[in-house]
XYZ file of C-alpha atoms in Angstrom:
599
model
C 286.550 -138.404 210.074
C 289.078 -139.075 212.762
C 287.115 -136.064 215.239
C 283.628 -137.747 214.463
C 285.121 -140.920 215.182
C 286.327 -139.760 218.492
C 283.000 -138.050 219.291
C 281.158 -140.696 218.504
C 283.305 -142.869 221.093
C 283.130 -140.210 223.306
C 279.365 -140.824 223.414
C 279.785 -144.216 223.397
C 281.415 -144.147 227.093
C 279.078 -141.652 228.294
C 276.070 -144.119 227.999
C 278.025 -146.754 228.943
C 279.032 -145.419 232.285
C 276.700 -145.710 235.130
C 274.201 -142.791 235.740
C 275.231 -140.064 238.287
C 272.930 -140.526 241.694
C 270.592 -137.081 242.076
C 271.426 -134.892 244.707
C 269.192 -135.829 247.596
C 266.747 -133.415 248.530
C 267.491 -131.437 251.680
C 264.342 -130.956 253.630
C 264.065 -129.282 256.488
C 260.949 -130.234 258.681
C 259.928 -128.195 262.000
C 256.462 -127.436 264.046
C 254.580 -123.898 264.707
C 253.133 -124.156 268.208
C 250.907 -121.807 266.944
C 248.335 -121.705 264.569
C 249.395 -119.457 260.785
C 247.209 -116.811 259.828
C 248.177 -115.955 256.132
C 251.398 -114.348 254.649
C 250.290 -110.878 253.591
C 253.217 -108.543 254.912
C 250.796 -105.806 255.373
C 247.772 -107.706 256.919
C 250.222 -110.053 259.545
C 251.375 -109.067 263.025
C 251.795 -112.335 264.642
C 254.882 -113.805 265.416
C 254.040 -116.874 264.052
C 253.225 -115.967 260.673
C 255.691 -113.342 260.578
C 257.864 -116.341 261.187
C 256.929 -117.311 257.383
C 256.544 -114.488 255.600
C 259.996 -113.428 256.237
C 261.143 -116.308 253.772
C 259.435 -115.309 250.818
C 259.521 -111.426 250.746
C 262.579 -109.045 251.122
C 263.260 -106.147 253.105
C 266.288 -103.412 251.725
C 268.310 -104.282 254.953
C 268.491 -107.577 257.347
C 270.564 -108.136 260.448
C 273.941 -110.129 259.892
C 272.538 -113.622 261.247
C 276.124 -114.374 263.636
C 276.856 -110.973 265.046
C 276.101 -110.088 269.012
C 275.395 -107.201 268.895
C 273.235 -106.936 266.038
C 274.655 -105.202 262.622
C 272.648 -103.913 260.110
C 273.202 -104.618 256.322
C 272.236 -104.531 252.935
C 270.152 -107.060 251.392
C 268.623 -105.975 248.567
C 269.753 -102.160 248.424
C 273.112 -101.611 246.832
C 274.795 -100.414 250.381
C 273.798 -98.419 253.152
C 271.360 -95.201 252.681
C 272.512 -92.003 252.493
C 270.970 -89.923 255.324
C 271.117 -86.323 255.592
C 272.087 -84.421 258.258
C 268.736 -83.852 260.303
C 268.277 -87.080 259.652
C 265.002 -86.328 257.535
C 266.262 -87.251 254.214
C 267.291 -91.020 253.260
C 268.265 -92.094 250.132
C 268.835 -95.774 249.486
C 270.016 -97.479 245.804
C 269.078 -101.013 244.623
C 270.567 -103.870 243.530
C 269.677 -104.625 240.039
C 268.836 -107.316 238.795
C 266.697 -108.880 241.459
C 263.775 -110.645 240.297
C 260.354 -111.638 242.161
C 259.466 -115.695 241.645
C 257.846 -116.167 238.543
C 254.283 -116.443 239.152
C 251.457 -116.168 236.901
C 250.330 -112.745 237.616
C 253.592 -111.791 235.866
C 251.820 -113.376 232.764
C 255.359 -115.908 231.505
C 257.537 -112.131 231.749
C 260.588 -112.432 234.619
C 259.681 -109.051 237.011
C 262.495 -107.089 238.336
C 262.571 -105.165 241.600
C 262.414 -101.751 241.648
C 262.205 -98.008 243.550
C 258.965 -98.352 242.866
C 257.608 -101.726 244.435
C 258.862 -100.214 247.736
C 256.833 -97.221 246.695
C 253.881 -99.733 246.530
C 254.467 -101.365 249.218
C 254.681 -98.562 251.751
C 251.800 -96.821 250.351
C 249.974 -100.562 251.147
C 249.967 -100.080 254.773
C 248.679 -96.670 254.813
C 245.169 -98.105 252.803
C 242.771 -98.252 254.980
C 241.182 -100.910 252.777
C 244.285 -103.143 253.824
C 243.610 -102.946 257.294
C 247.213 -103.145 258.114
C 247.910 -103.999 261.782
C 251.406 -102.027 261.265
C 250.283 -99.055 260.381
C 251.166 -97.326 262.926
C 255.364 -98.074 262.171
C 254.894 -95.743 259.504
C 252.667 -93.584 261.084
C 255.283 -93.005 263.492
C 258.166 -92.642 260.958
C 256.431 -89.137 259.814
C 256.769 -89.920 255.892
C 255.980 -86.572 254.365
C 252.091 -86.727 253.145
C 251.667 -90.580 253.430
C 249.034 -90.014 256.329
C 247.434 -87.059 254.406
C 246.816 -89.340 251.967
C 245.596 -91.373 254.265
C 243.329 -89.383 255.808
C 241.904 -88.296 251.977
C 240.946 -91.964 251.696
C 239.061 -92.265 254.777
C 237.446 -88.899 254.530
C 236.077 -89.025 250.590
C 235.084 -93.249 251.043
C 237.245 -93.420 248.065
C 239.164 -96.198 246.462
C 242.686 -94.992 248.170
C 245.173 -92.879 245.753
C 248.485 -95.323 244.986
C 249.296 -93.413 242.003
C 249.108 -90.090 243.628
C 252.729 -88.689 244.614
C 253.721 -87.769 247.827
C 257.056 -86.258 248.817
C 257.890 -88.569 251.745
C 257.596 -91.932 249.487
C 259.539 -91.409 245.935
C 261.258 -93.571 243.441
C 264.236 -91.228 242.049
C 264.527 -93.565 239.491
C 264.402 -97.217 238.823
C 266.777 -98.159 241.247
C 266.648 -95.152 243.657
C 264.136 -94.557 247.016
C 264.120 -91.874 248.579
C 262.098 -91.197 251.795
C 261.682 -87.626 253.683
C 260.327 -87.560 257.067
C 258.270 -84.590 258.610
C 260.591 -84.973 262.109
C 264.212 -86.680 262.937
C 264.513 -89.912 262.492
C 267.872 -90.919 263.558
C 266.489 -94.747 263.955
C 264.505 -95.211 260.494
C 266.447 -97.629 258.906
C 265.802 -100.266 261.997
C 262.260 -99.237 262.596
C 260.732 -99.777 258.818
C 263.720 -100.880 256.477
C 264.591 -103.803 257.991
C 262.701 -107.270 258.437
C 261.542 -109.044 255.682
C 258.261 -109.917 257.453
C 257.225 -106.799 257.410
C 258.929 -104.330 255.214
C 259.716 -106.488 252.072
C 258.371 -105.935 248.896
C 255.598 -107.038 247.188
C 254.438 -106.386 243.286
C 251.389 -104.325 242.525
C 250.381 -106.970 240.168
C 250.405 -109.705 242.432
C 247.683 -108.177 244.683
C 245.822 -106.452 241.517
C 245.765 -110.317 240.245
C 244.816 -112.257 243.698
C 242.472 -109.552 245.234
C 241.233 -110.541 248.924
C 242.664 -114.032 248.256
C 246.295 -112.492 248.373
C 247.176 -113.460 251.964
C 247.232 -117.104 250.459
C 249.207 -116.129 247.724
C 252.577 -114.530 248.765
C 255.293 -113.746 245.949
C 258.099 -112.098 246.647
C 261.989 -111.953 245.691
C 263.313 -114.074 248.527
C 264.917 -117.146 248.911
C 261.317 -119.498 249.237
C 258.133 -119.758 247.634
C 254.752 -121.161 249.202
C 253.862 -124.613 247.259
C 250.930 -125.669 249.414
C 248.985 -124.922 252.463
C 246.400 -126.513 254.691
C 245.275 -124.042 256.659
C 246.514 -124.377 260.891
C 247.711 -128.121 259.867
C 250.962 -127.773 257.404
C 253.084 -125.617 254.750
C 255.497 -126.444 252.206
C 257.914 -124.312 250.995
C 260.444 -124.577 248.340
C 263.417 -122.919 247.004
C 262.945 -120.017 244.442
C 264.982 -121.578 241.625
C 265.546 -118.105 240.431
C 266.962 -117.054 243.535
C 269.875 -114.770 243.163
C 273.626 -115.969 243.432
C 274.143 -115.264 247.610
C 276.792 -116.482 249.586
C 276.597 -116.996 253.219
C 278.460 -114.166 254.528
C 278.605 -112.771 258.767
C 281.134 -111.086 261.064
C 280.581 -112.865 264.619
C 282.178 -111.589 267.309
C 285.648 -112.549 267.963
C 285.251 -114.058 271.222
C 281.721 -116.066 270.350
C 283.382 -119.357 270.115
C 279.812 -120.420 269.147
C 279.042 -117.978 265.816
C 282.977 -118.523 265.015
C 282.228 -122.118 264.629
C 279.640 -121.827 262.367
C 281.292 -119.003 260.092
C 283.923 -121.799 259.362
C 281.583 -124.104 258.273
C 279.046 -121.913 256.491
C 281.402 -119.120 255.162
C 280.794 -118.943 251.618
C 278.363 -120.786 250.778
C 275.386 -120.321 248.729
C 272.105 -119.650 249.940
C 269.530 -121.166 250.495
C 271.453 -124.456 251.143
C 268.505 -126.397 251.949
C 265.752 -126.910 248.963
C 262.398 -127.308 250.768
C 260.606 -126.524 254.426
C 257.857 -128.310 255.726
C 256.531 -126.469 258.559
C 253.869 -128.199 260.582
C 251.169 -126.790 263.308
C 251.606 -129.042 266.594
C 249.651 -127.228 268.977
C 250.000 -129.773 271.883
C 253.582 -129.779 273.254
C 254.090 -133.502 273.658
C 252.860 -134.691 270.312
C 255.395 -131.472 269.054
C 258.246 -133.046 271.524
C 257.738 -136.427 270.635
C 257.818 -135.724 266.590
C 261.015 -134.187 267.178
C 262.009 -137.143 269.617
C 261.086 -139.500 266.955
C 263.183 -137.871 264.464
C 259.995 -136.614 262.158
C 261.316 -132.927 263.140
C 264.971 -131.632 262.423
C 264.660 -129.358 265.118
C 262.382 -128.364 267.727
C 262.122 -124.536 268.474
C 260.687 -122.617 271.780
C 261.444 -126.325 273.475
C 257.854 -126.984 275.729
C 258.332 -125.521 279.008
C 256.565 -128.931 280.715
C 259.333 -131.156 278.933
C 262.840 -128.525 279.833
C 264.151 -131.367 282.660
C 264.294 -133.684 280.258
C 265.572 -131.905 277.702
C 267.961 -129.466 279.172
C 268.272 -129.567 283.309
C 269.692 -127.257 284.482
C 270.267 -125.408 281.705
C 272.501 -128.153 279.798
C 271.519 -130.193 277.036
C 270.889 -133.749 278.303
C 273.176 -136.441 278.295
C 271.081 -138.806 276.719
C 270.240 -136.469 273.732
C 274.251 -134.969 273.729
C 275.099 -138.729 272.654
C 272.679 -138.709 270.500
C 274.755 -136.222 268.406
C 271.701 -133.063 269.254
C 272.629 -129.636 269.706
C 270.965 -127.014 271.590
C 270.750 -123.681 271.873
C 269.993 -121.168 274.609
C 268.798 -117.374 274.477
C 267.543 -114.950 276.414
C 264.800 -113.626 274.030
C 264.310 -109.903 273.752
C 260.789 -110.267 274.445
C 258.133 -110.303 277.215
C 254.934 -112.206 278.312
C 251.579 -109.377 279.114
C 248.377 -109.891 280.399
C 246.216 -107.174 278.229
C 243.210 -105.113 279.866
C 240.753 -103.803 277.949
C 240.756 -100.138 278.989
C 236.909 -99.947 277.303
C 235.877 -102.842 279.238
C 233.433 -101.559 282.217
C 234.889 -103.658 284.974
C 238.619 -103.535 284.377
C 238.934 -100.705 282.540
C 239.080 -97.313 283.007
C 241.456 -94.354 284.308
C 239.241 -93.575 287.914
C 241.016 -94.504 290.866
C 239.111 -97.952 291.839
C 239.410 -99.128 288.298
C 243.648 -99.127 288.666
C 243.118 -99.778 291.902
C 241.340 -103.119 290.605
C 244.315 -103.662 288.106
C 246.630 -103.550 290.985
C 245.180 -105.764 293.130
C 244.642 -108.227 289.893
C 248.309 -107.716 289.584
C 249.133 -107.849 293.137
C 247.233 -111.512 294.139
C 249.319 -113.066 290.757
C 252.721 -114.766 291.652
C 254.830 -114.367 288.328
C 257.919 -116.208 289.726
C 255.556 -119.189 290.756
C 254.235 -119.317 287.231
C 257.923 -119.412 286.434
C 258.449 -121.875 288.119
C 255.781 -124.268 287.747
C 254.497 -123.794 284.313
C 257.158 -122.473 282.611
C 260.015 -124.750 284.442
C 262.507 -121.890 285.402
C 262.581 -120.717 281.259
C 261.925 -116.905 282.087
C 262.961 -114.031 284.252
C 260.382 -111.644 285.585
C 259.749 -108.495 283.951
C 259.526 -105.215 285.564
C 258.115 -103.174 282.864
C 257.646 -102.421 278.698
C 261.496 -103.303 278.249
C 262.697 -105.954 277.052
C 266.841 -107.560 277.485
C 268.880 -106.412 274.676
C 266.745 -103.386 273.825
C 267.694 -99.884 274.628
C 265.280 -98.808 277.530
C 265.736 -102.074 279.012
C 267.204 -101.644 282.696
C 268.126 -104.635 285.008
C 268.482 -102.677 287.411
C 264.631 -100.944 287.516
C 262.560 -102.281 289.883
C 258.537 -102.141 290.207
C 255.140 -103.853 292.560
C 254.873 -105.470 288.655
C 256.516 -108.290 289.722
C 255.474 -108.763 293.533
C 253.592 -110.973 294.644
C 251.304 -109.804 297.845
C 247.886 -110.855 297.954
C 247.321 -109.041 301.448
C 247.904 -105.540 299.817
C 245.839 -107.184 297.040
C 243.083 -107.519 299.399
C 243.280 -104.274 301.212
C 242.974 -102.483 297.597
C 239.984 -104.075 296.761
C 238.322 -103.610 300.625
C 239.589 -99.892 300.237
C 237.690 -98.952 296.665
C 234.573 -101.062 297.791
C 234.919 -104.223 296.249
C 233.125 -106.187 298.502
C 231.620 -109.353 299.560
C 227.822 -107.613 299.531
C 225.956 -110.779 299.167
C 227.953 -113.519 301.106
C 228.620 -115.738 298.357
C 232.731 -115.996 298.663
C 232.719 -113.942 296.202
C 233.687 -109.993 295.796
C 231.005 -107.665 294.253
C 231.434 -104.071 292.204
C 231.366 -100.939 294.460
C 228.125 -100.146 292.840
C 226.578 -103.497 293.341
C 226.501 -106.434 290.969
C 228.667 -109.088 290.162
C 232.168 -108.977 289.606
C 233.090 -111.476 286.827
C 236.730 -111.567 285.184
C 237.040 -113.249 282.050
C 240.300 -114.316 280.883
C 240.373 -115.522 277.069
C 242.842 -118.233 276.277
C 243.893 -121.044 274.702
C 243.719 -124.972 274.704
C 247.225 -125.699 274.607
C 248.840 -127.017 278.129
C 250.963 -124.044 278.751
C 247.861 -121.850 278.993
C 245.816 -124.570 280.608
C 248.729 -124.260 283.369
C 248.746 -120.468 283.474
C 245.069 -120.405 283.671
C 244.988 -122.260 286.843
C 247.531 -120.352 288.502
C 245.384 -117.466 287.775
C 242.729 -119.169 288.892
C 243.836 -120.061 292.305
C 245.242 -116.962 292.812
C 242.354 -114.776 291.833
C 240.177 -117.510 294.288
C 242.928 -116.338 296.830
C 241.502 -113.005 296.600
C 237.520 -113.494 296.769
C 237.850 -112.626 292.747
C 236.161 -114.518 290.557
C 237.948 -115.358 286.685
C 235.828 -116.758 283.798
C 237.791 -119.098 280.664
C 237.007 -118.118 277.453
C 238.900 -120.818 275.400
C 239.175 -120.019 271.961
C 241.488 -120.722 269.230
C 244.534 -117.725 269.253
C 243.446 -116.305 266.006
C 240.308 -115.974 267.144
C 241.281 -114.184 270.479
C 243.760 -112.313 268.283
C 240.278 -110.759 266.073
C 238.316 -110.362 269.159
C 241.606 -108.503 270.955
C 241.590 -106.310 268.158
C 238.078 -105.166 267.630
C 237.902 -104.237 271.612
C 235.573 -107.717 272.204
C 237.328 -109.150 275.454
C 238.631 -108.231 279.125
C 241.836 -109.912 279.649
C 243.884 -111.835 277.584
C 247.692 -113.034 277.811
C 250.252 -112.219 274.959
C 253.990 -112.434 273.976
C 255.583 -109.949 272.147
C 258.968 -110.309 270.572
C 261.077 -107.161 269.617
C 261.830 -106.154 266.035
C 264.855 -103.616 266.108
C 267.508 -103.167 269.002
C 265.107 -99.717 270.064
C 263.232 -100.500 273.200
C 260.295 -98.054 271.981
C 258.639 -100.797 270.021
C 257.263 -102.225 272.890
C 256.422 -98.358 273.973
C 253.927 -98.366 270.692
C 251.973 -101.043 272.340
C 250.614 -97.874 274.894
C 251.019 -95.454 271.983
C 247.119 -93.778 271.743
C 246.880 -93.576 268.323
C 248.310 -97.451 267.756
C 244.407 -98.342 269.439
C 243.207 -101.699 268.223
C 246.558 -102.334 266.034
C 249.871 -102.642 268.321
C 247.888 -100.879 271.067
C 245.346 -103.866 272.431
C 244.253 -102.530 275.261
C 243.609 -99.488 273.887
C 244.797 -97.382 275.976
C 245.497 -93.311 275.792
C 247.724 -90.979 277.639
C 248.087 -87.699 276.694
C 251.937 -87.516 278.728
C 252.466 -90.954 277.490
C 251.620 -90.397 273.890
C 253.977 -86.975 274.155
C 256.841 -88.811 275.426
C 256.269 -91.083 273.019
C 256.514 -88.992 270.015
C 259.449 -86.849 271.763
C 261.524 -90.270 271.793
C 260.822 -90.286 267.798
C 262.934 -87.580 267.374
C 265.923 -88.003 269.734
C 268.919 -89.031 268.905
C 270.266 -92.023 271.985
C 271.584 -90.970 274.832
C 270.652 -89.891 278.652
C 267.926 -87.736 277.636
C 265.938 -90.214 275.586
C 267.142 -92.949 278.140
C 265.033 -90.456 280.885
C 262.401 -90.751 279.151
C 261.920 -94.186 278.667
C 262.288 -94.327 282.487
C 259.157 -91.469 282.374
C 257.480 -93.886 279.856
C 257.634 -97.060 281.945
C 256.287 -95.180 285.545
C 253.525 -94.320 283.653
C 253.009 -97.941 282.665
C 253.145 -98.976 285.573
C 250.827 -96.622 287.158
C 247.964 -97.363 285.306
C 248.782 -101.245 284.095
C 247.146 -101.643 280.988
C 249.482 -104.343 280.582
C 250.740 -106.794 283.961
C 254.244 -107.800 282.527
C 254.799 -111.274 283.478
C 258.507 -112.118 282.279
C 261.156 -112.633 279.523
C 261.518 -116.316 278.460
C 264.492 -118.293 277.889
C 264.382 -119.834 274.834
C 265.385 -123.452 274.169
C 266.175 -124.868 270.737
C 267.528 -128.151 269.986
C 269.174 -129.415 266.084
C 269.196 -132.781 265.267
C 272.876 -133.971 264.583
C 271.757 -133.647 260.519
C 271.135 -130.090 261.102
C 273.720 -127.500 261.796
C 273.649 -123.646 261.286
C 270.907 -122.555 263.621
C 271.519 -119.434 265.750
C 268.125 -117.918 267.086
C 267.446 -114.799 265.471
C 266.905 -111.472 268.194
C 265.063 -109.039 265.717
C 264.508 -111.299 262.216
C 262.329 -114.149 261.939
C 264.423 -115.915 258.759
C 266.854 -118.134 259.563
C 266.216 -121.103 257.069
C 268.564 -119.834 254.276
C 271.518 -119.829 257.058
C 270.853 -123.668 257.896
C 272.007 -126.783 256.452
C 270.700 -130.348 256.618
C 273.073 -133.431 255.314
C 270.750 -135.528 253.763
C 272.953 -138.603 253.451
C 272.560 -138.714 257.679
C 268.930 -137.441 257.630
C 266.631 -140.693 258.753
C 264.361 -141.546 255.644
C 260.854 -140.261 256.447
């Protein structure tokens, strides 16, 4: 009696006392600058959705988010893979119990990652019903019979094989991969095992169950989940709440003051410590400066190059925002602005003489450090060729015309291979006769309305006359990739400390994927595929020096520069360190919701 007395009293106090307040809801709210074009791992390749995907799936490996320079390690294998000698042999164990978000092509039954989903996965990018714009990463890694299989599928029309066997792509046993490759590849476990954009996994079911609509439908084992989309306007994500126990855990560089910081703060904790993202598309840069500005956005990412003076002058975070309790952070990005040529396209393509010759002087009449300068605000450094900072290959020290600025040679190129004034209308001619016409697709958003007119008065410079073709960038995206345009600019970020991603974008057989301008090389291509096999050091380092002549040479690509990247936090928002070869980074960030302005 005394016991039920006591619980009874017990229960008594419990109602009396006043309720517990709920944990406040961290949200963390941001802006694309760039419009989202689904979340299929195997369908994406631009940055922007890459940026999202990497949220919800999971690769085996991911880089340590503080250390400079990057370290590789496990995520959701069991530690690292065992690679054989020849390096043609890896062998990687999983973690058990990991489990995809419930969804309901699971049908109510919790799914657990296995061997196999990679399998899946892998085998994903070599249907050619998927039309997988990355392709040509595993293409490149060799797997043992994954392109014969391949190949079977295109030659026989038929539905392609995923329960067919091949030697290169196994599951050992549940928890076991195993992949063989037909050549060395001392670098596989950076170039396909690692980014979650990418390379995570996805469940069979899942794309059995959603069919084409399965680019709006991502489920994977990672840390968010997609709860809504309006297509090129917003996304909300939440937290998987059957997420894994996962601490924060990173081994920053003794002397980075900056990473050391936030290892104290961060060390241990669980992740993801916030519980929802709200990622909205701003494509204008001062409605996406002002949000931030205005405290709708908890931070503000690739800061617009037209607003940099006020935000950071001279490289320093301004005084104005500094006592406003903002952070920001500076990087120089391991990536690099282009100008793609269709090598198909009748007037600047082509491998003759006049047609390089009409590259060059394209080249020649631009002024990269004015564009610098002007429309990017002194946020890049001028590239030289396919390198990019922090990437093997990369050389400060290499020098090329890419970046010159001369538009008398410019002129005496194009009065040497015949493109003349033949008509007397200002304007230069083919050799053959007929108007020469460049058009240039772009987009609407002030950055590329600022390039454009550079372009434009420096092509005018010239006698050259440029045609705007201003689309939306998914749409110049599709018509890059089916070989429907002349010129168009793009940015490319790099993926894996090796330099010889950006090497794929020449690669022949990447054509129409990686390889926009489509063009083919049969030394390039060799080199290319030599570099596969190589182990680092001065031999492969020749040949990337080989690699980027040749690039130069012919310029299917101008390279324009590498940008500086500005981010800024809110003083709510701490944790951000810009990824160099990821795109997730919300699961390392915190927001304090008790400071966070009610919105």
């Amino acid at each position: 009696m005394k016991r039920l007395l006591a619980a009874l009293a017990a229960c008594a106090a419990l109602l009396a006392a006043p309720a517990r307040a709920a944990e406040p809801v961290k949200t963390l709210r941001y802006a694309l600058r760039v419009a989202e074009t689904g979340f299929d791992p195997a369908r994406i390749s631009d940055l922007y959705s890459r940026s999202l995907a990497a949220h919800i799936f999971e690769s085996l490996y991911e880089y340590d988010p503080l250390a400079r320079p990057t370290r590789i390690v496990p995520l959701v294998a069991a530690g690292m893979p065992e690679i054989s000698a020849d390096y043609r042999t890896f062998t990687i164990r999983l973690l058990p119990g990991i489990h995809f978000a419930d969804d309901p092509a699971f049908q109510g039954r919790p799914r657990e990652l296995t061997a196999q989903d990679f399998v899946y996965s892998i085998k994903r990018f070599a249907d050619p019903a998927t039309h997988a714009q990355n392709w040509a990463d595993y293409e490149d890694a060799g797997l043992v019979g994954l392109a014969a299989l391949r190949e079977q599928a295109i030659r026989t029309k038929q539905p392609f094989p995923y329960d067919t066997e091949v030697a290169g792509v196994r599951a050992l046993d549940r928890y076991t991969l195993q992949l063989r490759t037909t050549e060395p590849r001392p670098r596989l476990v950076a170039s396909i095992l690692t980014g979650n954009d990418l390379y995570g996994a996805v469940a069979r079911e899942v794309v059995e169950f959603y069919g084409g609509g399965i680019m709006e439908h991502p489920v994977g084992t990672g840390p968010f989940m997609l709860k809504t989309w309006r297509r090129s306007s917003q996304m909300v994500f939440e937290r998987n709440p059957g997420y894994r126990e996962r601490r924060y855990e990173a081994r920053p560089a003794p002397d980075d003051a900056e990473a050391q910081a936030i290892y104290a703060k961060l060390k241990g904790r669980r992740l993801p410590m916030v519980d929802r993202v709200v990622v909205d598309v701003i494509v204008e840069n001062q409605p996406r400066w002002l949000a931030f500005l205005n405290e709708e956005h908890d931070f503000i990412e690739r800061m617009p190059e037209e607003f940099i003076t006020q935000a950071a002058p001279g490289g320093r975070l301004a005084p104005n925002l500094a006592r406003r309790g903002m952070t920001a952070v500076f990087t120089l990005a391991p990536d690099v602005t282009l100008t793609c040529f269709n090598m198909d396209d009748p007037v600047v393509g082509g491998y003759t003489p006049d047609k390089v010759a009409l590259r060059r002087a394209i080249s020649l009449a631009y002024d990269v450090r004015k564009e610098i300068r002007l429309a990017r605000r002194g946020q890049a450094v001028p590239g030289q060729a396919p390198a990019m900072p922090g990437t093997s290959g990369y050389d400060p020290a290499f020098k090329s015309e890419m970046s010159d600025h001369d538009p008398a040679r410019a002129r005496a190129l194009l009065d040497m291979y015949g493109y003349l004034d033949r008509d007397g209308d200002g304007w230069r001619d083919l050799p053959g006769g007929g108007p020469l016409v460049l058009v240039r697709n772009t987009q609407s958003d002030s950055l590329s309305r600022a390039i454009d007119e550079l372009w434009d008065q420096a092509l005018r410079a010239v006698g050259l006359r440029l045609q705007l073709k201003v689309q939306q960038w998914p749409e110049n995206l599709k018509a890059a990739q089916a070989g429907n345009y002349q010129m168009w600019p793009v940015g490319s970020s790099a993926s894996q400390p090796d330099g010889i991603g950006l090497l794929q974008y020449y690669y022949g057989p990447a054509a129409g994927t990686y390889n926009l301008p489509r063009f083919k090389n049969a030394r390039f291509d060799a080199i290319y595929r030599r570099m596969q096999a190589l182990p680092d050091g001065p031999g492969r380092q020749a040949l990337f020096q080989e690699a980027k002549r040749i690039a130069v040479a012919y310029l299917p690509y101008k390279v324009h520069a590498h940008r500086i990247i500005t981010d800024i936090e809110q003083p709510w928002m701490t944790g951000f360190r810009r990824p160099l070869f990821s795109q997730d980074f919300w699961q390392f960030v915190d927001i304090d919701a008790t400071r966070q302005p009610a919105r």
